[in-house]
Coordinates of C-alpha atoms in Angstrom, one line a residue:
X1 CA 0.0 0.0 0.0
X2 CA 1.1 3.8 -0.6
X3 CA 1.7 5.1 2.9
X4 CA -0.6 8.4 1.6
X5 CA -3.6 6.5 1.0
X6 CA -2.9 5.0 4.8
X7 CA -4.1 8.8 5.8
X8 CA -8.1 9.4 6.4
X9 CA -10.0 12.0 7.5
X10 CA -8.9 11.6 10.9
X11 CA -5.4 10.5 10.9
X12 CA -1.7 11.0 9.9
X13 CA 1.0 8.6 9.3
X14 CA 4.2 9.4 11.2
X15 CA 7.7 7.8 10.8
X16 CA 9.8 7.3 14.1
X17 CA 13.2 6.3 13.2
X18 CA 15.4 5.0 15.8
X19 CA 19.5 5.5 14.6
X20 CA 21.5 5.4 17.4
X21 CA 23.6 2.5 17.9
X22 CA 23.1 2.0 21.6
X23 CA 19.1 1.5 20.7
X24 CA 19.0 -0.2 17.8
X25 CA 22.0 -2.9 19.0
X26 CA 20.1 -3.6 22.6
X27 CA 16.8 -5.4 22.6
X28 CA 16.6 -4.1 26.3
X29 CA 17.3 -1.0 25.5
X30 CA 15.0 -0.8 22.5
X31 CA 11.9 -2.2 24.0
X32 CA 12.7 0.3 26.9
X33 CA 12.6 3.3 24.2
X34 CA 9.3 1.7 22.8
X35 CA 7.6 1.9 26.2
X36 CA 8.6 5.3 26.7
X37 CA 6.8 6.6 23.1
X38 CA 4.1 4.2 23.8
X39 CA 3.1 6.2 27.2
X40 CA 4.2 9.5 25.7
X41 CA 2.2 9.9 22.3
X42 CA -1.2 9.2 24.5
X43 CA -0.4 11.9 27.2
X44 CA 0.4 14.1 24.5
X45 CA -2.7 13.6 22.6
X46 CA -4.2 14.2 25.9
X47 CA -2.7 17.8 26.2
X48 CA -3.9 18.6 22.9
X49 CA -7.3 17.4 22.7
X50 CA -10.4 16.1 25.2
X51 CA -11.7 12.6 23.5
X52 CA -9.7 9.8 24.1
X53 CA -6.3 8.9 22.3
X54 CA -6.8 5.3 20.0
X55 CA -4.3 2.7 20.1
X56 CA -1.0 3.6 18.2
X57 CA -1.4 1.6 15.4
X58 CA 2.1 0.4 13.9
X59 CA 1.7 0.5 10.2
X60 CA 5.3 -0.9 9.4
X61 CA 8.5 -1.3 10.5
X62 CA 11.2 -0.4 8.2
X63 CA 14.8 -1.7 7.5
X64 CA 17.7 0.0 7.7
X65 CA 17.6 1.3 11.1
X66 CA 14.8 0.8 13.8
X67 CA 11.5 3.1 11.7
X68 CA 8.4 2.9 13.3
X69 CA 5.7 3.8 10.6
X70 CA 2.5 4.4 12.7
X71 CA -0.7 6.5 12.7
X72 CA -1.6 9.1 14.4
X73 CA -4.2 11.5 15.0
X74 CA -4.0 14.5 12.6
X75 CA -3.8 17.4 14.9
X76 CA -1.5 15.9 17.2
X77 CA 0.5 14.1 14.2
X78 CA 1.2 17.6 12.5
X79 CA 1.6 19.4 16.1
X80 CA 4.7 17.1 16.6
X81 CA 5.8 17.6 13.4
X82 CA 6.3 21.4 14.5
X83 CA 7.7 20.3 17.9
X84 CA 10.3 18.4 16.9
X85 CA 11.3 21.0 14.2
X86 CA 11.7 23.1 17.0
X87 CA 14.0 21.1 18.8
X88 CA 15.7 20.2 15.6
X89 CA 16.5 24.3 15.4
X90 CA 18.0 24.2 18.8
X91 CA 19.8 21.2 18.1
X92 CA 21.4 22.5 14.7
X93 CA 21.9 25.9 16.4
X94 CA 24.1 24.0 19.0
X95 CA 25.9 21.9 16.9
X96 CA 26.6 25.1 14.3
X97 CA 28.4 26.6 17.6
X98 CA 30.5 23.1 17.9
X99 CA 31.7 23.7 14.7
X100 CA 32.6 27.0 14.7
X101 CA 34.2 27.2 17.7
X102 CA 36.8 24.1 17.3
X103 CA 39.8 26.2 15.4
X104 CA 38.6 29.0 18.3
X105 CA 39.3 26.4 20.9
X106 CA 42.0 25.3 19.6
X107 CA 43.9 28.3 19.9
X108 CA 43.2 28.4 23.4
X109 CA 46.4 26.4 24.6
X110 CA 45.2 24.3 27.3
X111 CA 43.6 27.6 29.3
X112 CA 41.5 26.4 31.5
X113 CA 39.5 29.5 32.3
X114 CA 38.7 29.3 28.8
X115 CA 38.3 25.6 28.0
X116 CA 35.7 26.2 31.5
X117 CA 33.7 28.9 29.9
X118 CA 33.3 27.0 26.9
X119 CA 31.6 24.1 28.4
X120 CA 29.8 25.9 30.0
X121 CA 28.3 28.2 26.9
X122 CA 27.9 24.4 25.3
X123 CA 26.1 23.0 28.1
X124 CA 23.5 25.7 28.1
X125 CA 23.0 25.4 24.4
X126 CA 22.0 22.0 24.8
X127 CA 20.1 22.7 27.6
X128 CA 18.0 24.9 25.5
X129 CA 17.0 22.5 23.3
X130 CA 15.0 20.9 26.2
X131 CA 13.9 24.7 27.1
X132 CA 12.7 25.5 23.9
X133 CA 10.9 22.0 23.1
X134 CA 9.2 22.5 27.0
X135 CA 7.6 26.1 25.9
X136 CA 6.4 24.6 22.7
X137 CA 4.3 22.2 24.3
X138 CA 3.0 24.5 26.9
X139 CA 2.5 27.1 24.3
X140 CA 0.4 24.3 21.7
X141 CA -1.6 22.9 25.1
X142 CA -2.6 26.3 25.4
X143 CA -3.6 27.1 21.8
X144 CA -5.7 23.5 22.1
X145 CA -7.3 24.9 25.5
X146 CA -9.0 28.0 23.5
X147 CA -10.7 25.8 21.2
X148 CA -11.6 22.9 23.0
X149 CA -12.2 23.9 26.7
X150 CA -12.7 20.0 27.6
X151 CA -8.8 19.3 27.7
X152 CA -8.2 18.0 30.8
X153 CA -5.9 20.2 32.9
X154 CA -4.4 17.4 35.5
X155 CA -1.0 17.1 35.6
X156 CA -0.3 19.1 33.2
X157 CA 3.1 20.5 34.1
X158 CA 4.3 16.8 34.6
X159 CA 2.9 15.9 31.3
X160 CA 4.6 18.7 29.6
X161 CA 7.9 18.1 30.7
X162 CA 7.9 14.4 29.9
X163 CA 6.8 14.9 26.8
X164 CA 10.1 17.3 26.4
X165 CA 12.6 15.4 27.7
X166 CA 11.5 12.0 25.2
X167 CA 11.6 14.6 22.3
X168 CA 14.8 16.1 23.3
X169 CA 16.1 12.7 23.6
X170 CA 15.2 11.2 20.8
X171 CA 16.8 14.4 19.0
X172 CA 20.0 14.6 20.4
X173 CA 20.7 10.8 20.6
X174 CA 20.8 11.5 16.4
X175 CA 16.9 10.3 15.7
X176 CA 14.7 11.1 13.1
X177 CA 10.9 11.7 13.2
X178 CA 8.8 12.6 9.7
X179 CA 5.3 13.6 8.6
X180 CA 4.9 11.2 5.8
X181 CA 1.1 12.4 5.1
X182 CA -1.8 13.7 5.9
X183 CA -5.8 13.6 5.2
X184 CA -7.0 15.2 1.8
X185 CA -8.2 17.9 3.5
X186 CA -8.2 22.1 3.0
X187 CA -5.5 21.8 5.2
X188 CA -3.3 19.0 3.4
X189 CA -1.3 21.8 2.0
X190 CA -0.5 23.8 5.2
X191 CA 0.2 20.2 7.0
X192 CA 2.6 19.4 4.5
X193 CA 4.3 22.3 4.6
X194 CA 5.1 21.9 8.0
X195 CA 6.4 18.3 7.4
X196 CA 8.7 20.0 4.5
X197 CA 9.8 22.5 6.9
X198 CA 10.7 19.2 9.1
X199 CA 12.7 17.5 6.6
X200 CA 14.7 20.6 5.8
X201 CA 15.4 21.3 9.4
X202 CA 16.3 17.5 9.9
X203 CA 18.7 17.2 7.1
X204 CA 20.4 20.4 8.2
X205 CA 20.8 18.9 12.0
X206 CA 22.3 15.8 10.2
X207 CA 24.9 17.2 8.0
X208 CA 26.3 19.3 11.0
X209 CA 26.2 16.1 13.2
X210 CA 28.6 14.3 10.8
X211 CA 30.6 17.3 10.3
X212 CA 31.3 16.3 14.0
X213 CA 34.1 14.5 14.9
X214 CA 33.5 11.1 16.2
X215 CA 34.8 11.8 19.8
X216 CA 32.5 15.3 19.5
X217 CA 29.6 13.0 18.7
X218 CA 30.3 10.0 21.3
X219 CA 29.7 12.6 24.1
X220 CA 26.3 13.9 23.1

């Protein structure tokens, strides 16, 4: 089957890949990282909407690394989408100062009140990658909240900040998520823009990450 005639009216079909080696070589580690989405993309739909989250239904699992294909619901499908692109920003903003700063650093000598300020600045870059993913999802439960006042508001802090550390996970470890399609809908255009926007913003993220250096890359 096309995966774009897997979309109806309702529902999206998102790809969760799974890259990095420590994963995708460790059943125990993989199954842990299934549990954790498993829990995740419900309470998420929950922060985004009032009626009840379905079953994630796994449409396929692809080769080549570990790529969930499953379907989601629409809103909370292309809300991700935008999430993630978000972190993926951060992520290539941080790794953009990695890169620039190495023949900086390098000039440096072995100063240590340097090389300190350094890791520093790079630890609070990464750190606001998490930031930045957190406020999205506070801002997007509150944009749900004005149109459907039957969002349940339990939790909600806890909720928020789980879903943000999985994302930010998932992005940092080298991970890939993609919109693959949408409903034919009046929105189908401005959903698949955002899923463009996405891919650019991915492949950007992974051509700094290999400029990386190996060591550089073992540590995130």
């Amino acid at each position: 089957r096309e995966t774009t005639a897997l979309a109806d009216a309702n529902t999206a079909i998102l790809s969760v890949a799974f890259k990095e080696e420590r994963t995708i070589t460790s059943l125990a580690q993989l199954t842990k990282t299934f549990q954790a989405w498993n829990r995740a993309l419900p309470i998420y739909h929950q922060l985004l909407r009032s009626d009840s989250p379905e079953d994630i239904e796994i449409v396929e699992v692809q080769n080549g690394s570990v790529d969930l294909v499953i379907k989601l619901n629409v809103d909370v499908a292309v809300n991700l989408a935008q999430l993630v692109k978000i972190g993926l920003q951060g992520y290539a903003a941080y790794l953009s100062y990695k890169l620039l700063i190495k023949p900086i650093t390098d000039t440096y000598r072995g100063n240590q009140k340097l090389l300190q300020a350094e890791e520093e600045r790079e630890k609070v870059l990464l750190e606001n990658i998490g930031t930045a993913v957190e406020e999205e999802v506070a801002r997007q439960h509150d944009a749900a909240k004005k149109v459907d006042k039957d969002i349940h508001g339990t939790s909600v802090k806890r909720k928020i900040e789980e879903i943000a550390q999985l994302v930010t996970a998932h992005i940092v470890r080298g991970n890939d998520i993609k919109l693959l399609a949408v409903p034919q809908t009046d929105k189908q255009k401005a959903q698949m823009a955002v899923a463009d926007d996405l891919r650019s913003t991915s492949a950007d993220a992974r051509s700094k990450l290999r400029e990386l250096p190996p060591a550089a890359r073992q540590k995130l």
